[in-house]
Amino acid sequence: MYSKKFLIKYAEIGIKGKNRYRFEDALCHQIKRKLKTLFGEFKVYKEQERIYVEVIDKNNDSYNEFSYNEIISSLKEVFGISSISPIYQFEKTNSIYDLASNILNYIENTFDEKNFTFKVHTKRLDKYYPLTSNEINCELGGVILDNYPNTKVDVHTPMVFFYVEIRNKINIYSENIKGLGGMPLGTNGKAMLLLSGGIDSPLAGYMIAKRGVKIDAIYFDAPPYTSDRAKQKVIDLAIILSKYTGAIPLNIINFTQIQLAIYDKCPHDELTIIMRRFMMKIAQKIAIENECLGLITGESIGQVASQTMHSLMATNEVCTIPVYRPLIGFDKQEIIEKAISIGTYETSIQPFEDCCTIFVAKHPVTKPSTKIIKRSEEMLNELNIDEMIQKAIDEKQVIWCK
Ligand code: ATP
Ligand code: MG
């Protein structure tokens, strides 16, 4: 039997009072959004500080293992859920006989082999319920032992927990399938992700989104120095991310003219830093126009010359809004493992040039001085760099990735 009802648990720390409602409503909204992509009808609702997902199966015949697995996989992509439990639910009863027959029914329909060690764990939300949690544990434990002689009680490390919850109705379940955790999307504003085709930036976007932040993205394209396939790779990455974040508007900026101007006018060992500063400036402008509260990058200290502490300071100098760098302390190997687990790695390692790799200096500065960099940038004024920037912004292309 595949359960048609799921109990959704979420981390409750720090979400009291008014915040709790906001959190729960946002989580229900995100769950509904996610389930909309599946076939079938669902009811998502709050009850007594719990969230439930219920399958509405009008014909009662279209629901099967595939639908069940699809629901679980989808819920496992929703931020804010700490665990998912398929439940068996029935009307409240004071009779221990009814409880017993329901738990036997549950076991009969859920377990093929009835030869496990177990523990019954009861929680009463209804404190006026005539039986105490302990009485229910003992009674139901006895009934299970009587009916399935190959089972055994193990209160320390049981193979199966039977959770019994006495609420408005009664829930029985034995699985807590781990969710992603974090906060529901939309509980924490929006930020602009600088998304390149690499391994780092998609993960950076994921990590900030996991804190409830909606994501807009921006990609700096440099045709013909970068190919359409490199651009497509970034779009593909945004589509993978959108499984978690919902549709992402990807701003694509043609950066070629600006990059060539920098290449022409500025010392080559400073190219990357100056380029990064212009990327940040443009990203920030579009971010502010779109009510984003910060920028996100995949930078990590010391990963490359443009990410030493000195370089980060020089890059950061152009920013007036916060820049979130969630990978700042990670090693590449840790980043790779995480990127694999969120499903972006395979796409990131496809071998298409992104705009940075073409214009890299052989010996980039690792300790740039902001003062010197700014002086170098003055050389760009004669090319009307501000107009170039405005033109690049005006001509941006926006693709909704989902
Ligand atoms: P990634 O972070 O995607 O793995 P990378 O490590 O090659 O790429 P760098 O060139 O070191 O990235 O740039 C650091 C950060 O700057 C990236 O994490 C990304 O946030 C941003 N960035 C770099 N190139 C681009 C680009 N072409 N478009 C948008 N953002 C970019
Ligand atoms: Mg990187």
CSV table of N, CA and C and ligand atoms in Angstrom, one decimal, residues 193-202 204 218-221 272 276 279-280 296-299 303-304 306-307 327 332 354-357, ligand 1:
chain,number,residue,atom,x,y,z
A,193,LEU,N,22.4,36.3,-8.4
A,193,LEU,CA,23.5,35.3,-8.5
A,193,LEU,C,24.3,35.6,-9.7
A,194,LEU,N,25.6,35.8,-9.6
A,194,LEU,CA,26.5,35.8,-10.7
A,194,LEU,C,26.8,34.4,-11.1
A,195,LEU,N,26.1,34.0,-12.2
A,195,LEU,CA,26.2,32.6,-12.6
A,195,LEU,C,27.1,32.4,-13.8
A,196,SER,N,28.2,31.6,-13.6
A,196,SER,CA,29.0,31.3,-14.8
A,196,SER,C,28.8,29.8,-15.0
A,197,GLY,N,29.5,29.3,-15.9
A,197,GLY,CA,29.3,27.9,-16.3
A,197,GLY,C,30.1,26.9,-15.4
A,198,GLY,N,30.8,27.5,-14.3
A,198,GLY,CA,31.6,26.6,-13.5
A,198,GLY,C,30.9,25.8,-12.5
A,199,ILE,N,31.7,25.3,-11.6
A,199,ILE,CA,31.2,24.4,-10.5
A,199,ILE,C,30.7,25.2,-9.3
A,200,ASP,N,31.3,26.3,-9.1
A,200,ASP,CA,31.1,27.0,-7.9
A,200,ASP,C,29.8,27.8,-7.8
A,201,SER,N,29.6,28.7,-8.8
A,201,SER,CA,28.5,29.6,-8.7
A,201,SER,C,27.1,28.9,-8.6
A,202,PRO,N,26.8,27.8,-9.3
A,202,PRO,CA,25.5,27.2,-9.1
A,202,PRO,C,25.3,26.8,-7.6
A,204,ALA,N,26.8,28.1,-5.0
A,204,ALA,CA,26.6,29.3,-4.2
A,204,ALA,C,25.2,29.7,-4.2
A,218,ILE,N,22.6,36.4,-13.3
A,218,ILE,CA,23.1,37.2,-14.4
A,218,ILE,C,24.4,36.4,-14.9
A,219,TYR,N,24.5,36.4,-16.2
A,219,TYR,CA,25.6,35.8,-16.9
A,219,TYR,C,26.2,36.8,-17.9
A,220,PHE,N,27.6,36.9,-17.8
A,220,PHE,CA,28.3,37.7,-18.8
A,220,PHE,C,28.8,36.9,-19.9
A,221,ASP,N,28.3,37.2,-21.1
A,221,ASP,CA,28.5,36.5,-22.3
A,221,ASP,C,29.5,37.3,-23.1
A,272,THR,N,41.9,40.5,-15.1
A,272,THR,CA,40.8,39.7,-14.4
A,272,THR,C,40.1,40.6,-13.3
A,276,ARG,N,36.3,41.7,-13.3
A,276,ARG,CA,35.4,41.3,-12.2
A,276,ARG,C,34.8,42.5,-11.5
A,279,MET,N,32.0,43.5,-13.8
A,279,MET,CA,30.8,42.5,-13.6
A,279,MET,C,30.0,42.8,-12.4
A,280,MET,N,30.7,43.1,-11.3
A,280,MET,CA,30.0,43.4,-10.1
A,280,MET,C,29.2,44.7,-10.2
A,296,ILE,N,25.4,37.4,-5.1
A,296,ILE,CA,25.9,36.1,-4.7
A,296,ILE,C,27.0,35.7,-5.7
A,297,THR,N,28.2,35.3,-5.2
A,297,THR,CA,29.2,34.8,-6.1
A,297,THR,C,29.7,33.4,-5.6
A,298,GLY,N,30.4,32.7,-6.4
A,298,GLY,CA,31.0,31.4,-6.0
A,298,GLY,C,32.4,31.5,-5.6
A,299,GLU,N,32.8,32.7,-5.2
A,299,GLU,CA,34.2,32.9,-4.8
A,299,GLU,C,34.6,32.1,-3.5
A,303,GLN,N,41.3,30.5,-4.2
A,303,GLN,CA,41.0,29.5,-5.3
A,303,GLN,C,41.8,29.8,-6.5
A,304,VAL,N,41.8,31.0,-6.9
A,304,VAL,CA,42.6,31.5,-8.1
A,304,VAL,C,43.1,32.9,-7.7
A,306,SER,N,42.3,35.7,-8.7
A,306,SER,CA,41.3,36.8,-8.5
A,306,SER,C,40.5,36.6,-7.2
A,307,GLN,N,40.9,35.6,-6.5
A,307,GLN,CA,40.2,35.3,-5.2
A,307,GLN,C,41.1,35.3,-4.0
A,327,LEU,N,30.7,30.1,-0.4
A,327,LEU,CA,31.7,29.0,-0.5
A,327,LEU,C,33.0,29.5,0.0
A,332,LYS,N,38.1,23.0,-2.9
A,332,LYS,CA,37.5,22.6,-4.1
A,332,LYS,C,36.8,21.2,-4.0
A,354,ASP,N,34.2,29.7,-20.8
A,354,ASP,CA,33.3,30.9,-20.4
A,354,ASP,C,34.2,32.1,-20.5
A,355,CYS,N,33.6,33.3,-20.3
A,355,CYS,CA,34.2,34.5,-20.8
A,355,CYS,C,35.5,34.8,-20.0
A,356,CYS,N,35.7,34.2,-18.9
A,356,CYS,CA,37.0,34.6,-18.2
A,356,CYS,C,38.2,33.9,-18.8
A,357,THR,N,38.0,32.7,-19.3
A,357,THR,CA,39.2,31.9,-19.6
A,357,THR,C,39.9,32.4,-20.9
B,1,ATP,P1,32.5,29.1,-11.1
B,1,ATP,O1,32.3,29.9,-9.9
B,1,ATP,O2,31.2,29.1,-11.9
B,1,ATP,O3,33.0,27.8,-10.8
B,1,ATP,P2,35.0,30.1,-11.7
B,1,ATP,O4,35.5,29.5,-10.4
B,1,ATP,O5,35.8,29.9,-12.9
B,1,ATP,O6,33.5,29.8,-12.0
B,1,ATP,P3,35.8,32.8,-11.4
B,1,ATP,O7,36.2,33.2,-12.8
B,1,ATP,O8,36.9,32.6,-10.4
B,1,ATP,O9,34.8,31.6,-11.4
B,1,ATP,O10,34.8,33.9,-10.8
B,1,ATP,C1,34.4,33.9,-9.5
B,1,ATP,C2,32.9,34.2,-9.5
B,1,ATP,O11,32.5,35.3,-10.3
B,1,ATP,C3,32.1,33.0,-10.0
B,1,ATP,O12,31.8,32.1,-8.9
B,1,ATP,C4,30.8,33.7,-10.4
B,1,ATP,O13,30.0,34.0,-9.3
B,1,ATP,C5,31.3,35.0,-11.0
B,1,ATP,N1,31.5,34.9,-12.4
B,1,ATP,C6,32.7,34.6,-13.1
B,1,ATP,N2,32.5,34.6,-14.4
B,1,ATP,C7,31.2,35.0,-14.6
B,1,ATP,C8,30.4,35.2,-15.8
B,1,ATP,N3,30.9,35.0,-17.0
B,1,ATP,N4,29.1,35.5,-15.6
B,1,ATP,C9,28.6,35.6,-14.4
B,1,ATP,N5,29.3,35.5,-13.3
B,1,ATP,C10,30.6,35.1,-13.4
